[in-house]
Each structure stands twice: as C-alpha cells, then as structure tokens.
C-alpha cells in the first residue's frame, strides 16, 4: 500500500507538469495569486534529489491551459496559453478582431496564440523559456500537441475565443499546424478534418504511422503521411463525454515489440455529454483494440470491469506495465466538481483487474496532474479546487501548491539495477544491457508532460529481448518513430518477480 505519500511545498500550482531529461520536474501555470490574470505566468523546477527546495524558472507569459509535448532534443514545446478574461466586452472585442490588436499595442496581449519552448540545457534561467515568433495564425486555448514519428510536433484543437467556448460550437480552431523541431517554425494552417473536435482531444501516435484521435465520445484515425482521416469512426458505448469538461484520462496500454494491435483505454469521464454540477462521473472504462494494419477495421469500443466512479483523473504507466490512476472527483464538471476521490487505483492489463493501493493526502481536483518519475514513484500535483470562480477570490485556499509523491507497491522491494546500457539508441538496432540480477522484461517509457488529465507524451514499450544470459541481455530498440517518437525515454529492467529497476535516461532516434 502506498500509505506513506510524501508532501513537498512549492510556490507554483502544477497545472502543467513535465519530467525533463535531466530528471527534474517542470511545473508551470498562471500566477498562483492571480491565476486568471492573462498577463502573469510562473514556473518552477523541482529536483527529486533536493525535494524541499523550490527551484527557479523565469516564465513571464501566462501559459495556463496550453498544450505541450517533448521535442527530440528534450525541449518542451508549449502551444498556446491563457486567453483573455471572460468579460462580455472582452469576448465581443475578441470576436470582432479589435481586441487582440488593441492588447498588442498596450502590451497586454494574451498568450493563447503563442509558441514557446523550454530548454533544460540552457544554464541561464532567463533564457530557458523562449518565445518563437510569429506565433500560431489563430489562437488556441485548450489545444493538444503530439510528437510525430519524425520528431516534429502536431498542434490541433483549442478554442480561439475563450469566453464563448461553450456557445456556437465553441469557436474551435479546426486547423492543424506542425512545429518543425529543427527550424523552430510552424507550417501553414490546414484543415485537420475532424469537424466535431472539441477542446483537449486525446492524441496518440500508433505503430504503422496513424494517429488515434478521440474527442468527447468519438474516435477517428488520421493517416500521418497522407495528413487526412481514414474513413469511418468509432463511438464509445457508454456515450458520455470522456474529454473536457467531463474528462477522464486515456492511455495506450504498453506495447509489445511485435504487437499487431494497440489497446487504447479510456478511464473515467462523465455519464453526461454536457456535464453539469450534479452529473455523475462514470465508473466504466472502455477499451478499443486497434488493428494496426488497418485501424479503421478495428472492432470498436468494449466495456471493461469497473473502477471507482471518477473524472478529472490521471493515468500513469508504471515500469512494470501496470496503470496507476489517481486524482479527481466523482461528480460534476471541470470548473464545478464535487466529491473528491482520494483513492489511488492500479489497473493490471494482463488480467484487466482494478485494485485500490492507497489514498492521496491532498485532493487533486480540476487542474490536477500526475507523472512517472525516474525512480518509479509517481508525482501527483496541481489542483485549482472544486470551483474556479470561487477559487479566484481566495486562491491560497483553493490553489494547491503542495506536491505529493506516491510510492507504488514495488518501491518497498529490493530493486534490480542496470549497471551498463546505451544512453543513445537508434531505431531497430541491438543493444546490450548489463545488470546485477536476472531479467525477465525490459520496458522503455517516454518522459512525459501532462495537463488537464491529458498526458500528451506518455507511452511504454516492452522491448524485444533477443538474447538473455542472466545478467547480460541483448535488446532490440523500437522499430521506428511510429513505435516510439524520437526523444528522451526511461529504460527499466524487471527482475523475475516483476520488480522494476530505477529508470535510466535514453535518447532515442
Ligand atoms: Cu484549464
């Protein structure tokens, strides 16, 4: 049981959370005292080796409610940010196009069309965050990003008119743009082709070069090389929304090296398509087994055994392939949620069962986050409480600045150790790993970034063991970028009891 969660006090609300290649966590949001102020942002670096010292990071823009993913060199790409505040005259000004122009002149421009990168290699704290101009052609608030097999980043969705996102179809940005990671420039916007897309859809690159796209209750597949959707779509059985503002979480279960299928799992969400304060969250997960040779020929969503009723929850793939689920509430909608869920659950993909392994010390409601750390523990953070409109009048009481470390059950066992490995890996090459114990499995987990219960990087592969002689194993690296997009990963070994090592940083591709 993980009953010994540790708390650490920082001075940033981790609405956005990422594990950097140097092993530190990057946290960012708007100002924790004035989170709604579209001109003020803040960021923090947290070092697990020095857990009680808040770090420093100089973020001047308010990147609250942006989307992000990692580039091949370990920089974090951040698209969008806070939109202008929700007053009717502000919204009207935005719609007729005067306001952005006026704000630009006044130096009060919103960040919702911005493109930033955070560079962990940059020693000068004032230069780590970099804004890339010109920004996106049309603003995006609540967009999703994903690293493509070639290492460039696809940016989709988000609304271009903050306050009216619940009206008139939400003013969705229906174009995609691609950020080129070597030239730091954006492609021209082109129609993405998903007319019903809403905010913060789930995106996942699948082996074979297609993209899984899920919004509300609808799933479609996008051909990455043709840049168009395959025919056909899938609808969840339970029918309520799985994305904002009734979002649960979506995870691709760990891929086997020779997989013919990929299993996408939706956990949590709302029973309603348009959730309100009193609508129940769901307790029914659904799984889509994707036929990788022809995703449009997949058999459709299937109901799986139930978990605790929850939404606003996060999923974290553990080094042993199990899925840890934490955070959230049992009722309501994003900005007006009720009945916190403190229980931490574990899903075992092998027998498809759920188990409660512990409880959070702090509720993690809307704007909560969770990611895997290199030592195999889970960092849970963030939260703006039950009701954002109430929280802005007393931010200190509602905006959670303490972060929490969850220890999965394996943390109490003696861990196997990686003694030698390749820290640079190309695709489809054999590498040797030496260890102090006999090995049963080798997993590779992408260092990830998450916000709004949408981890835009997370994926795990079990690598092919081509030779195993006790403490030396030969493994085959992932076949290509569609199996594992280029970037930084954590390499883990599992001993014969399934206990994982501490993760080692590997640059792939
Ligand atoms: Cu938000």
Short mmCIF file of C-alpha atoms and ligand atoms in Angstrom, two decimals:
data_model
loop_
_atom_site.label_atom_id
_atom_site.label_comp_id
_atom_site.label_asym_id
_atom_site.label_seq_id
_atom_site.Cartn_x
_atom_site.Cartn_y
_atom_site.Cartn_z
CA UNK A 1 0.00 0.00 0.00
CA UNK A 2 1.20 3.49 -0.75
CA UNK A 3 0.20 4.89 2.63
CA UNK A 4 3.39 6.84 3.02
CA UNK A 5 2.93 9.55 0.42
CA UNK A 6 5.30 12.45 0.98
CA UNK A 7 4.31 16.10 0.55
CA UNK A 8 6.61 18.93 -0.53
CA UNK A 9 5.65 22.59 -0.59
CA UNK A 10 6.50 24.57 -3.72
CA UNK A 11 5.35 28.00 -4.77
CA UNK A 12 3.74 27.09 -8.09
CA UNK A 13 0.46 25.33 -8.84
CA UNK A 14 1.42 22.43 -11.12
CA UNK A 15 -1.40 22.80 -13.65
CA UNK A 16 1.22 21.79 -16.22
CA UNK A 17 3.76 19.14 -15.28
CA UNK A 18 6.64 17.58 -17.25
CA UNK A 19 9.58 15.30 -16.49
CA UNK A 20 12.70 16.81 -18.08
CA UNK A 21 15.62 14.78 -19.45
CA UNK A 22 17.77 15.91 -16.50
CA UNK A 23 15.37 14.18 -14.09
CA UNK A 24 13.84 17.40 -12.76
CA UNK A 25 10.14 18.16 -12.96
CA UNK A 26 8.96 21.36 -14.64
CA UNK A 27 5.76 22.88 -13.21
CA UNK A 28 4.01 25.89 -14.67
CA UNK A 29 0.75 27.83 -14.69
CA UNK A 30 -0.54 31.36 -14.34
CA UNK A 31 0.33 33.33 -11.21
CA UNK A 32 -0.88 31.32 -8.20
CA UNK A 33 -2.23 34.50 -6.64
CA UNK A 34 -3.88 35.74 -9.82
CA UNK A 35 -4.28 32.63 -11.92
CA UNK A 36 -6.95 34.30 -14.07
CA UNK A 37 -4.68 37.27 -14.90
CA UNK A 38 -3.74 36.61 -18.53
CA UNK A 39 -0.52 38.62 -18.28
CA UNK A 40 1.18 36.83 -15.37
CA UNK A 41 2.76 33.39 -15.50
CA UNK A 42 5.08 31.37 -13.32
CA UNK A 43 7.13 28.20 -13.47
CA UNK A 44 9.20 26.12 -11.13
CA UNK A 45 11.74 23.34 -11.34
CA UNK A 46 11.58 20.55 -8.80
CA UNK A 47 14.53 18.27 -8.19
CA UNK A 48 13.60 14.89 -6.64
CA UNK A 49 17.14 14.77 -5.21
CA UNK A 50 16.56 18.04 -3.34
CA UNK A 51 12.81 17.81 -2.80
CA UNK A 52 12.21 20.61 -0.32
CA UNK A 53 13.94 23.40 -2.19
CA UNK A 54 11.75 25.19 -4.73
CA UNK A 55 13.72 25.76 -7.93
CA UNK A 56 13.70 28.72 -10.22
CA UNK A 57 12.42 29.30 -13.71
CA UNK A 58 11.66 32.62 -15.22
CA UNK A 59 8.32 32.44 -17.05
CA UNK A 60 6.88 35.84 -17.91
CA UNK A 61 3.96 34.72 -20.07
CA UNK A 62 0.83 33.07 -18.72
CA UNK A 63 0.86 29.60 -20.32
CA UNK A 64 -2.08 28.33 -18.27
CA UNK A 65 -4.23 25.92 -20.33
CA UNK A 66 -1.72 25.45 -23.15
CA UNK A 67 -0.84 22.12 -24.80
CA UNK A 68 2.66 20.59 -24.87
CA UNK A 69 4.88 17.73 -25.93
CA UNK A 70 8.59 16.95 -25.98
CA UNK A 71 10.82 17.56 -28.99
CA UNK A 72 13.63 15.09 -29.91
CA UNK A 73 16.34 17.19 -28.19
CA UNK A 74 14.46 17.26 -24.88
CA UNK A 75 12.98 20.74 -25.19
CA UNK A 76 9.33 21.04 -24.26
CA UNK A 77 7.15 22.63 -26.93
CA UNK A 78 4.28 24.64 -25.44
CA UNK A 79 1.47 25.80 -27.74
CA UNK A 80 -0.98 28.47 -26.63
CA UNK A 81 -1.68 29.71 -23.13
CA UNK A 82 -4.15 31.78 -21.20
CA UNK A 83 -6.78 33.59 -23.21
CA UNK A 84 -8.20 36.99 -22.31
CA UNK A 85 -10.56 37.10 -19.37
CA UNK A 86 -14.19 36.21 -19.60
CA UNK A 87 -15.99 39.59 -19.62
CA UNK A 88 -18.64 40.05 -22.34
CA UNK A 89 -16.99 43.17 -23.78
CA UNK A 90 -13.66 41.33 -23.92
CA UNK A 91 -15.26 38.43 -25.73
CA UNK A 92 -17.07 40.75 -28.14
CA UNK A 93 -13.79 42.57 -28.82
CA UNK A 94 -12.09 39.26 -29.50
CA UNK A 95 -14.76 38.13 -31.91
CA UNK A 96 -14.78 41.28 -34.00
CA UNK A 97 -10.99 41.14 -34.02
CA UNK A 98 -10.27 44.55 -32.42
CA UNK A 99 -9.22 43.32 -29.02
CA UNK A 100 -6.13 41.27 -29.87
CA UNK A 101 -4.82 44.24 -31.84
CA UNK A 102 -5.55 46.72 -29.03
CA UNK A 103 -3.98 44.48 -26.41
CA UNK A 104 -0.88 44.05 -28.52
CA UNK A 105 -0.39 47.81 -28.61
CA UNK A 106 -0.96 48.01 -24.86
CA UNK A 107 1.47 45.17 -24.20
CA UNK A 108 -1.34 43.13 -22.61
CA UNK A 109 -1.65 40.53 -25.32
CA UNK A 110 -2.95 37.11 -24.31
CA UNK A 111 -0.69 34.09 -24.75
CA UNK A 112 -3.24 31.85 -26.46
CA UNK A 113 -1.56 32.09 -29.88
CA UNK A 114 1.98 31.76 -28.50
CA UNK A 115 4.62 29.16 -29.26
CA UNK A 116 7.21 28.63 -26.53
CA UNK A 117 9.94 26.12 -25.86
CA UNK A 118 11.57 25.30 -22.54
CA UNK A 119 15.20 24.21 -22.88
CA UNK A 120 16.59 22.26 -19.90
CA UNK A 121 20.14 22.52 -21.36
CA UNK A 122 20.14 26.31 -21.07
CA UNK A 123 22.09 27.26 -17.91
CA UNK A 124 20.76 30.85 -17.75
CA UNK A 125 17.34 30.72 -16.11
CA UNK A 126 16.22 33.80 -18.05
CA UNK A 127 16.84 32.09 -21.38
CA UNK A 128 15.26 28.69 -20.70
CA UNK A 129 11.84 29.84 -21.87
CA UNK A 130 11.89 31.11 -25.42
CA UNK A 131 9.02 32.53 -27.42
CA UNK A 132 9.09 31.69 -31.12
CA UNK A 133 7.65 34.35 -33.41
CA UNK A 134 5.40 34.55 -35.27
CA UNK A 135 3.01 32.50 -33.15
CA UNK A 136 0.09 30.44 -34.36
CA UNK A 137 -2.06 32.07 -37.01
CA UNK A 138 -5.19 31.72 -34.87
CA UNK A 139 -5.32 31.40 -31.08
CA UNK A 140 -5.75 28.07 -29.27
CA UNK A 141 -6.88 27.74 -25.68
CA UNK A 142 -7.00 24.05 -24.55
CA UNK A 143 -5.14 22.58 -27.57
CA UNK A 144 -3.45 19.17 -27.77
CA UNK A 145 0.07 18.56 -29.08
CA UNK A 146 1.76 15.31 -30.05
CA UNK A 147 5.28 14.42 -31.20
CA UNK A 148 5.10 12.81 -34.64
CA UNK A 149 7.32 9.90 -35.80
CA UNK A 150 9.68 12.41 -37.50
CA UNK A 151 10.12 14.45 -34.31
CA UNK A 152 8.03 17.43 -35.39
CA UNK A 153 5.02 18.37 -33.27
CA UNK A 154 1.41 18.38 -34.41
CA UNK A 155 -0.85 21.00 -32.79
CA UNK A 156 -4.64 20.64 -33.01
CA UNK A 157 -7.84 21.93 -31.42
CA UNK A 158 -8.24 24.65 -28.82
CA UNK A 159 -10.73 27.49 -28.99
CA UNK A 160 -9.80 30.90 -30.38
CA UNK A 161 -12.40 32.75 -28.33
CA UNK A 162 -12.01 31.96 -24.66
CA UNK A 163 -15.27 33.05 -23.12
CA UNK A 164 -17.60 31.67 -25.77
CA UNK A 165 -16.17 28.17 -25.74
CA UNK A 166 -19.49 26.76 -24.55
CA UNK A 167 -21.50 28.57 -27.26
CA UNK A 168 -21.89 28.45 -31.03
CA UNK A 169 -19.83 25.28 -31.38
CA UNK A 170 -17.12 26.68 -29.14
CA UNK A 171 -15.20 28.70 -31.75
CA UNK A 172 -12.93 25.73 -32.20
CA UNK A 173 -9.70 26.08 -34.09
CA UNK A 174 -10.23 23.33 -36.68
CA UNK A 175 -6.88 23.69 -38.44
CA UNK A 176 -3.68 21.89 -37.59
CA UNK A 177 -0.20 23.34 -37.63
CA UNK A 178 3.08 21.43 -37.38
CA UNK A 179 6.06 22.81 -35.46
CA UNK A 180 9.34 21.89 -37.15
CA UNK A 181 11.74 20.94 -34.35
CA UNK A 182 14.89 21.76 -36.34
CA UNK A 183 13.91 25.16 -37.78
CA UNK A 184 11.57 26.20 -34.92
CA UNK A 185 8.94 27.33 -37.40
CA UNK A 186 5.28 26.49 -37.95
CA UNK A 187 3.68 25.04 -41.07
CA UNK A 188 0.79 26.89 -42.69
CA UNK A 189 -2.54 26.03 -41.05
CA UNK A 190 -4.59 23.40 -42.88
CA UNK A 191 -7.98 21.87 -42.03
CA UNK A 192 -7.49 18.91 -39.69
CA UNK A 193 -10.70 17.25 -40.94
CA UNK A 194 -12.46 16.47 -37.64
CA UNK A 195 -15.43 18.83 -37.63
CA UNK A 196 -16.80 17.73 -34.25
CA UNK A 197 -13.46 18.12 -32.46
CA UNK A 198 -13.61 19.84 -29.07
CA UNK A 199 -11.04 21.04 -26.56
CA UNK A 200 -8.10 18.91 -25.39
CA UNK A 201 -8.78 15.80 -27.51
CA UNK A 202 -6.65 12.72 -26.84
CA UNK A 203 -3.98 12.09 -29.49
CA UNK A 204 -1.67 9.09 -29.71
CA UNK A 205 0.78 8.05 -32.44
CA UNK A 206 0.26 4.38 -33.33
CA UNK A 207 2.76 1.95 -34.87
CA UNK A 208 2.21 1.97 -38.64
CA UNK A 209 2.01 5.78 -38.80
CA UNK A 210 -1.57 6.55 -37.86
CA UNK A 211 -2.81 8.88 -35.17
CA UNK A 212 -5.54 7.96 -32.70
CA UNK A 213 -7.81 10.98 -32.14
CA UNK A 214 -10.57 10.93 -29.52
CA UNK A 215 -12.91 13.82 -28.69
CA UNK A 216 -15.95 13.51 -26.38
CA UNK A 217 -17.37 10.12 -27.47
CA UNK A 218 -15.94 9.91 -30.98
CA UNK A 219 -12.73 8.23 -32.18
CA UNK A 220 -11.13 8.68 -35.59
CA UNK A 221 -7.78 7.77 -37.12
CA UNK A 222 -5.57 10.22 -39.05
CA UNK A 223 -3.07 8.98 -41.59
CA UNK A 224 0.12 10.82 -40.61
CA UNK A 225 1.81 10.66 -44.04
CA UNK A 226 -1.34 11.46 -46.07
CA UNK A 227 -2.46 14.03 -43.46
CA UNK A 228 -6.09 13.01 -43.70
CA UNK A 229 -8.58 10.94 -41.73
CA UNK A 230 -9.26 7.32 -42.60
CA UNK A 231 -12.89 6.62 -43.38
CA UNK A 232 -15.16 5.61 -40.55
CA UNK A 233 -15.32 6.48 -36.89
CA UNK A 234 -15.98 4.73 -33.59
CA UNK A 235 -18.27 5.80 -30.77
CA UNK A 236 -17.98 4.83 -27.13
CA UNK A 237 -20.72 2.57 -25.74
CA UNK A 238 -21.35 4.47 -22.51
CA UNK A 239 -21.90 7.65 -24.50
CA UNK A 240 -20.99 10.43 -22.04
CA UNK A 241 -18.05 12.70 -22.79
CA UNK A 242 -14.56 11.44 -21.98
CA UNK A 243 -12.88 14.80 -22.70
CA UNK A 244 -13.21 18.39 -21.38
CA UNK A 245 -15.21 19.43 -19.34
CA UNK A 246 -16.06 15.89 -18.21
CA UNK A 247 -12.68 14.40 -18.90
CA UNK A 248 -11.31 11.19 -17.58
CA UNK A 249 -7.99 10.03 -18.94
CA UNK A 250 -6.83 7.99 -21.93
CA UNK A 251 -3.84 5.68 -22.11
CA UNK A 252 -2.33 3.35 -24.66
CA UNK A 253 -1.52 0.15 -22.79
CA UNK A 254 2.15 -0.90 -23.02
CA UNK A 255 3.02 -2.11 -26.50
CA UNK A 256 4.73 -5.46 -27.04
CA UNK A 257 7.62 -5.26 -29.53
CA UNK A 258 5.82 -7.39 -32.14
CA UNK A 259 2.29 -6.14 -31.48
CA UNK A 260 -0.32 -6.40 -34.23
CA UNK A 261 -2.78 -4.41 -32.14
CA UNK A 262 -2.68 -1.43 -29.76
CA UNK A 263 -5.07 -1.23 -26.84
CA UNK A 264 -6.44 2.22 -26.05
CA UNK A 265 -8.09 2.53 -22.63
CA UNK A 266 -10.47 5.31 -21.59
CA UNK A 267 -10.65 5.60 -17.80
CA UNK A 268 -13.12 7.90 -16.06
CA UNK A 269 -15.16 10.68 -17.62
CA UNK A 270 -18.73 11.87 -17.36
CA UNK A 271 -22.03 9.98 -17.65
CA UNK A 272 -23.31 13.05 -19.49
CA UNK A 273 -22.33 14.56 -22.84
CA UNK A 274 -22.75 18.07 -21.41
CA UNK A 275 -21.90 17.61 -17.73
CA UNK A 276 -23.23 19.98 -15.09
CA UNK A 277 -22.58 20.33 -11.38
CA UNK A 278 -24.77 17.37 -10.39
CA UNK A 279 -23.93 14.89 -13.12
CA UNK A 280 -22.18 11.69 -12.07
CA UNK A 281 -18.77 10.69 -13.29
CA UNK A 282 -18.51 7.25 -14.89
CA UNK A 283 -17.11 4.09 -13.31
CA UNK A 284 -16.97 2.23 -16.63
CA UNK A 285 -13.71 2.03 -18.57
CA UNK A 286 -13.77 1.25 -22.27
CA UNK A 287 -11.10 -0.35 -24.42
CA UNK A 288 -10.54 -0.09 -28.16
CA UNK A 289 -8.29 -2.75 -29.65
CA UNK A 290 -6.80 -1.09 -32.71
CA UNK A 291 -5.87 -3.30 -35.66
CA UNK A 292 -2.51 -1.68 -36.51
CA UNK A 293 -2.53 -2.89 -40.12
CA UNK A 294 -5.91 -1.20 -40.69
CA UNK A 295 -7.17 0.91 -37.76
CA UNK A 296 -10.49 1.62 -39.49
CA UNK A 297 -11.13 -2.14 -39.42
CA UNK A 298 -10.92 -2.31 -35.59
CA UNK A 299 -13.78 -3.95 -33.71
CA UNK A 300 -14.96 -0.93 -31.68
CA UNK A 301 -15.06 0.16 -28.04
CA UNK A 302 -15.72 -2.51 -25.41
CA UNK A 303 -16.75 -2.10 -21.79
CA UNK A 304 -14.28 -3.44 -19.20
CA UNK A 305 -14.58 -4.19 -15.47
CA UNK A 306 -15.41 -1.09 -13.48
CA UNK A 307 -13.21 1.17 -11.39
CA UNK A 308 -14.19 3.81 -8.85
CA UNK A 309 -16.54 6.48 -10.15
CA UNK A 310 -14.28 9.39 -11.11
CA UNK A 311 -13.35 12.09 -13.61
CA UNK A 312 -10.52 14.69 -13.62
CA UNK A 313 -8.25 11.68 -13.05
CA UNK A 314 -4.76 10.96 -14.37
CA UNK A 315 -3.26 7.71 -15.64
CA UNK A 316 0.42 6.89 -15.19
CA UNK A 317 2.09 3.90 -16.89
CA UNK A 318 4.40 2.23 -14.36
CA UNK A 319 7.66 0.48 -15.36
CA UNK A 320 6.04 -2.95 -14.80
CA UNK A 321 3.29 -2.08 -17.31
CA UNK A 322 0.51 -1.53 -14.78
CA UNK A 323 -1.53 1.69 -14.93
CA UNK A 324 -1.78 3.84 -11.83
CA UNK A 325 -4.89 6.05 -11.69
CA UNK A 326 -5.09 8.94 -9.26
CA UNK A 327 -6.76 12.35 -8.72
CA UNK A 328 -10.27 13.58 -9.48
CA UNK A 329 -13.83 13.80 -8.25
CA UNK A 330 -16.97 11.66 -8.53
CA UNK A 331 -19.48 14.29 -9.65
CA UNK A 332 -19.80 17.48 -11.65
CA UNK A 333 -17.98 19.30 -14.40
CA UNK A 334 -14.44 20.68 -14.62
CA UNK A 335 -14.96 24.08 -13.00
CA UNK A 336 -17.75 22.91 -10.72
CA UNK A 337 -16.92 19.47 -9.35
CA UNK A 338 -17.93 17.67 -6.16
CA UNK A 339 -17.00 14.62 -4.07
CA UNK A 340 -13.23 14.32 -4.24
CA UNK A 341 -11.79 10.85 -4.91
CA UNK A 342 -8.64 10.27 -2.86
CA UNK A 343 -8.21 6.58 -3.71
CA UNK A 344 -5.28 5.58 -5.90
CA UNK A 345 -6.12 2.64 -8.18
CA UNK A 346 -3.97 0.21 -10.12
CA UNK A 347 -5.07 -1.47 -13.35
CA UNK A 348 -3.37 -4.70 -14.35
CA UNK A 349 -3.56 -5.01 -18.18
CA UNK A 350 -2.82 -8.76 -18.01
CA UNK A 351 -5.97 -9.80 -16.15
CA UNK A 352 -7.85 -6.49 -16.59
CA UNK A 353 -8.49 -6.05 -12.85
CA UNK A 354 -8.53 -3.00 -10.60
CA UNK A 355 -7.10 -2.64 -7.12
CA UNK A 356 -7.02 0.28 -4.67
CA UNK A 357 -3.42 0.71 -3.48
CA UNK A 358 -3.65 3.79 -1.28
CA UNK A 359 -5.01 7.27 -0.76
CA UNK A 360 -3.88 10.77 -1.61
CA UNK A 361 -3.19 13.10 1.28
CA UNK A 362 -4.46 16.10 -0.70
CA UNK A 363 -7.45 16.19 -3.05
CA UNK A 364 -6.42 16.79 -6.66
CA UNK A 365 -9.44 18.25 -8.42
CA UNK A 366 -9.61 20.34 -11.58
CA UNK A 367 -6.11 21.11 -12.92
CA UNK A 368 -4.51 18.23 -11.04
CA UNK A 369 -1.60 16.37 -12.67
CA UNK A 370 0.49 13.19 -12.25
CA UNK A 371 3.61 11.79 -13.96
CA UNK A 372 6.11 8.95 -13.53
CA UNK A 373 9.50 9.86 -12.01
CA UNK A 374 12.78 8.07 -12.88
CA UNK A 375 12.85 6.11 -9.60
CA UNK A 376 9.44 4.57 -10.39
CA UNK A 377 7.46 6.72 -7.97
CA UNK A 378 4.61 8.94 -9.15
CA UNK A 379 4.46 12.71 -8.70
CA UNK A 380 0.89 13.96 -8.18
CA UNK A 381 0.47 17.72 -8.17
CA UNK A 382 -1.69 20.71 -9.01
CA UNK A 383 -5.41 21.38 -8.43
CA UNK A 384 -7.47 24.56 -8.53
CA UNK A 385 -10.16 23.06 -6.31
CA UNK A 386 -13.87 22.42 -6.73
CA UNK A 387 -14.90 25.71 -8.25
CA UNK A 388 -12.56 28.02 -10.14
CA UNK A 389 -14.81 31.08 -9.98
CA UNK A 390 -14.85 30.81 -6.18
CA UNK A 391 -11.14 29.97 -6.02
CA UNK A 392 -10.00 33.17 -7.71
CA UNK A 393 -11.26 35.18 -4.70
CA UNK A 394 -9.20 33.12 -2.27
CA UNK A 395 -6.52 31.42 -4.33
CA UNK A 396 -4.36 30.35 -1.39
CA UNK A 397 -7.19 28.21 -0.04
CA UNK A 398 -8.05 26.52 -3.33
CA UNK A 399 -4.90 26.50 -5.49
CA UNK A 400 -2.77 23.58 -4.34
CA UNK A 401 0.95 24.29 -4.14
CA UNK A 402 1.98 21.11 -2.37
CA UNK A 403 3.13 18.23 -4.49
CA UNK A 404 2.77 14.62 -3.44
CA UNK A 405 4.92 11.54 -4.07
CA UNK A 406 3.07 8.22 -4.43
CA UNK A 407 5.11 5.05 -3.94
CA UNK A 408 3.70 2.12 -5.94
CA UNK A 409 3.94 -1.28 -4.18
CA UNK A 410 7.30 -2.26 -5.78
CA UNK A 411 9.06 0.67 -4.09
CA UNK A 412 9.40 -1.31 -0.84
CA UNK A 413 11.22 -4.26 -2.51
CA UNK A 414 14.92 -4.64 -3.28
CA UNK A 415 15.24 -3.28 -6.79
CA UNK A 416 17.33 -4.77 -9.59
CA UNK A 417 19.95 -2.43 -11.01
CA UNK A 418 21.09 -1.51 -14.51
CA UNK A 419 24.91 -1.45 -14.43
CA UNK A 420 25.61 -0.70 -18.09
CA UNK A 421 23.47 0.39 -21.04
CA UNK A 422 23.44 2.56 -24.16
CA UNK A 423 22.26 6.09 -23.40
CA UNK A 424 21.88 6.83 -27.12
CA UNK A 425 19.74 4.46 -29.16
CA UNK A 426 18.96 4.35 -32.86
CA UNK A 427 15.91 2.59 -34.24
CA UNK A 428 15.91 -1.15 -34.83
CA UNK A 429 19.42 -1.87 -33.51
CA UNK A 430 20.53 -4.46 -30.94
CA UNK A 431 21.99 -3.12 -27.68
CA UNK A 432 23.43 -4.82 -24.60
CA UNK A 433 22.28 -4.13 -21.06
CA UNK A 434 24.17 -5.49 -18.04
CA UNK A 435 22.52 -5.82 -14.66
CA UNK A 436 23.01 -7.20 -11.16
CA UNK A 437 20.03 -9.60 -11.38
CA UNK A 438 18.33 -11.93 -13.82
CA UNK A 439 15.97 -10.02 -16.07
CA UNK A 440 12.52 -11.01 -17.28
CA UNK A 441 11.47 -7.86 -19.15
CA UNK A 442 12.80 -4.52 -20.39
CA UNK A 443 10.49 -1.51 -20.65
CA UNK A 444 11.01 1.86 -22.27
CA UNK A 445 8.74 4.71 -21.09
CA UNK A 446 8.68 8.15 -22.69
CA UNK A 447 9.44 11.04 -20.34
CA UNK A 448 6.11 12.77 -20.36
CA UNK A 449 4.26 16.04 -19.98
CA UNK A 450 0.66 16.41 -18.85
CA UNK A 451 -2.12 18.87 -18.18
CA UNK A 452 -5.90 18.68 -17.78
CA UNK A 453 -5.62 14.89 -17.33
CA UNK A 454 -4.26 14.63 -20.87
CA UNK A 455 -0.71 13.25 -20.96
CA UNK A 456 0.39 14.21 -24.47
CA UNK A 457 3.63 12.18 -24.41
CA UNK A 458 3.01 9.05 -22.36
CA UNK A 459 3.75 5.65 -23.94
CA UNK A 460 5.51 2.43 -22.95
CA UNK A 461 7.09 -0.37 -24.99
CA UNK A 462 8.29 -3.76 -23.84
CA UNK A 463 11.45 -4.30 -25.87
CA UNK A 464 12.32 -7.49 -27.69
CA UNK A 465 14.91 -9.50 -25.71
CA UNK A 466 16.96 -11.23 -28.41
CA UNK A 467 19.46 -12.88 -26.05
CA UNK A 468 19.28 -13.36 -22.28
CA UNK A 469 22.25 -14.80 -20.39
CA UNK A 470 21.50 -13.97 -16.77
CA UNK A 471 22.90 -10.55 -16.07
CA UNK A 472 23.53 -9.62 -19.70
CA UNK A 473 20.65 -9.13 -22.12
CA UNK A 474 20.58 -8.07 -25.72
CA UNK A 475 17.55 -6.00 -26.64
CA UNK A 476 16.28 -4.65 -29.91
CA UNK A 477 15.41 -0.95 -29.93
CA UNK A 478 11.95 0.16 -31.24
CA UNK A 479 11.46 -0.36 -34.98
CA UNK A 480 10.81 3.26 -35.93
CA UNK A 481 9.38 6.59 -34.82
CA UNK A 482 5.78 5.41 -35.09
CA UNK A 483 6.50 2.87 -32.35
CA UNK A 484 8.33 5.44 -30.24
CA UNK A 485 8.69 9.04 -31.49
CA UNK A 486 12.24 10.41 -31.12
CA UNK A 487 13.16 11.91 -27.76
CA UNK A 488 14.01 11.01 -24.20
CA UNK A 489 12.84 7.81 -22.53
CA UNK A 490 13.39 5.96 -19.27
CA UNK A 491 14.83 2.46 -19.60
CA UNK A 492 13.77 -0.04 -16.92
CA UNK A 493 14.56 -3.72 -16.34
CA UNK A 494 12.24 -6.06 -14.45
CA UNK A 495 13.56 -8.96 -12.41
CA UNK A 496 11.98 -12.43 -12.27
CA UNK A 497 9.47 -11.22 -9.68
CA UNK A 498 8.46 -8.30 -11.88
CA UNK A 499 10.17 -5.73 -9.66
CA UNK A 500 11.48 -2.83 -11.78
CA UNK A 501 14.83 -1.08 -11.54
CA UNK A 502 15.30 2.66 -11.33
CA UNK A 503 14.95 4.17 -14.83
CA UNK A 504 17.95 5.28 -16.87
CA UNK A 505 17.69 8.15 -19.33
CA UNK A 506 17.96 7.16 -23.01
CA UNK A 507 17.84 9.40 -26.05
CA UNK A 508 16.10 7.54 -28.87
CA UNK A 509 16.26 8.31 -32.59
CU1 LIG B 1 -7.78 24.83 -17.60
#
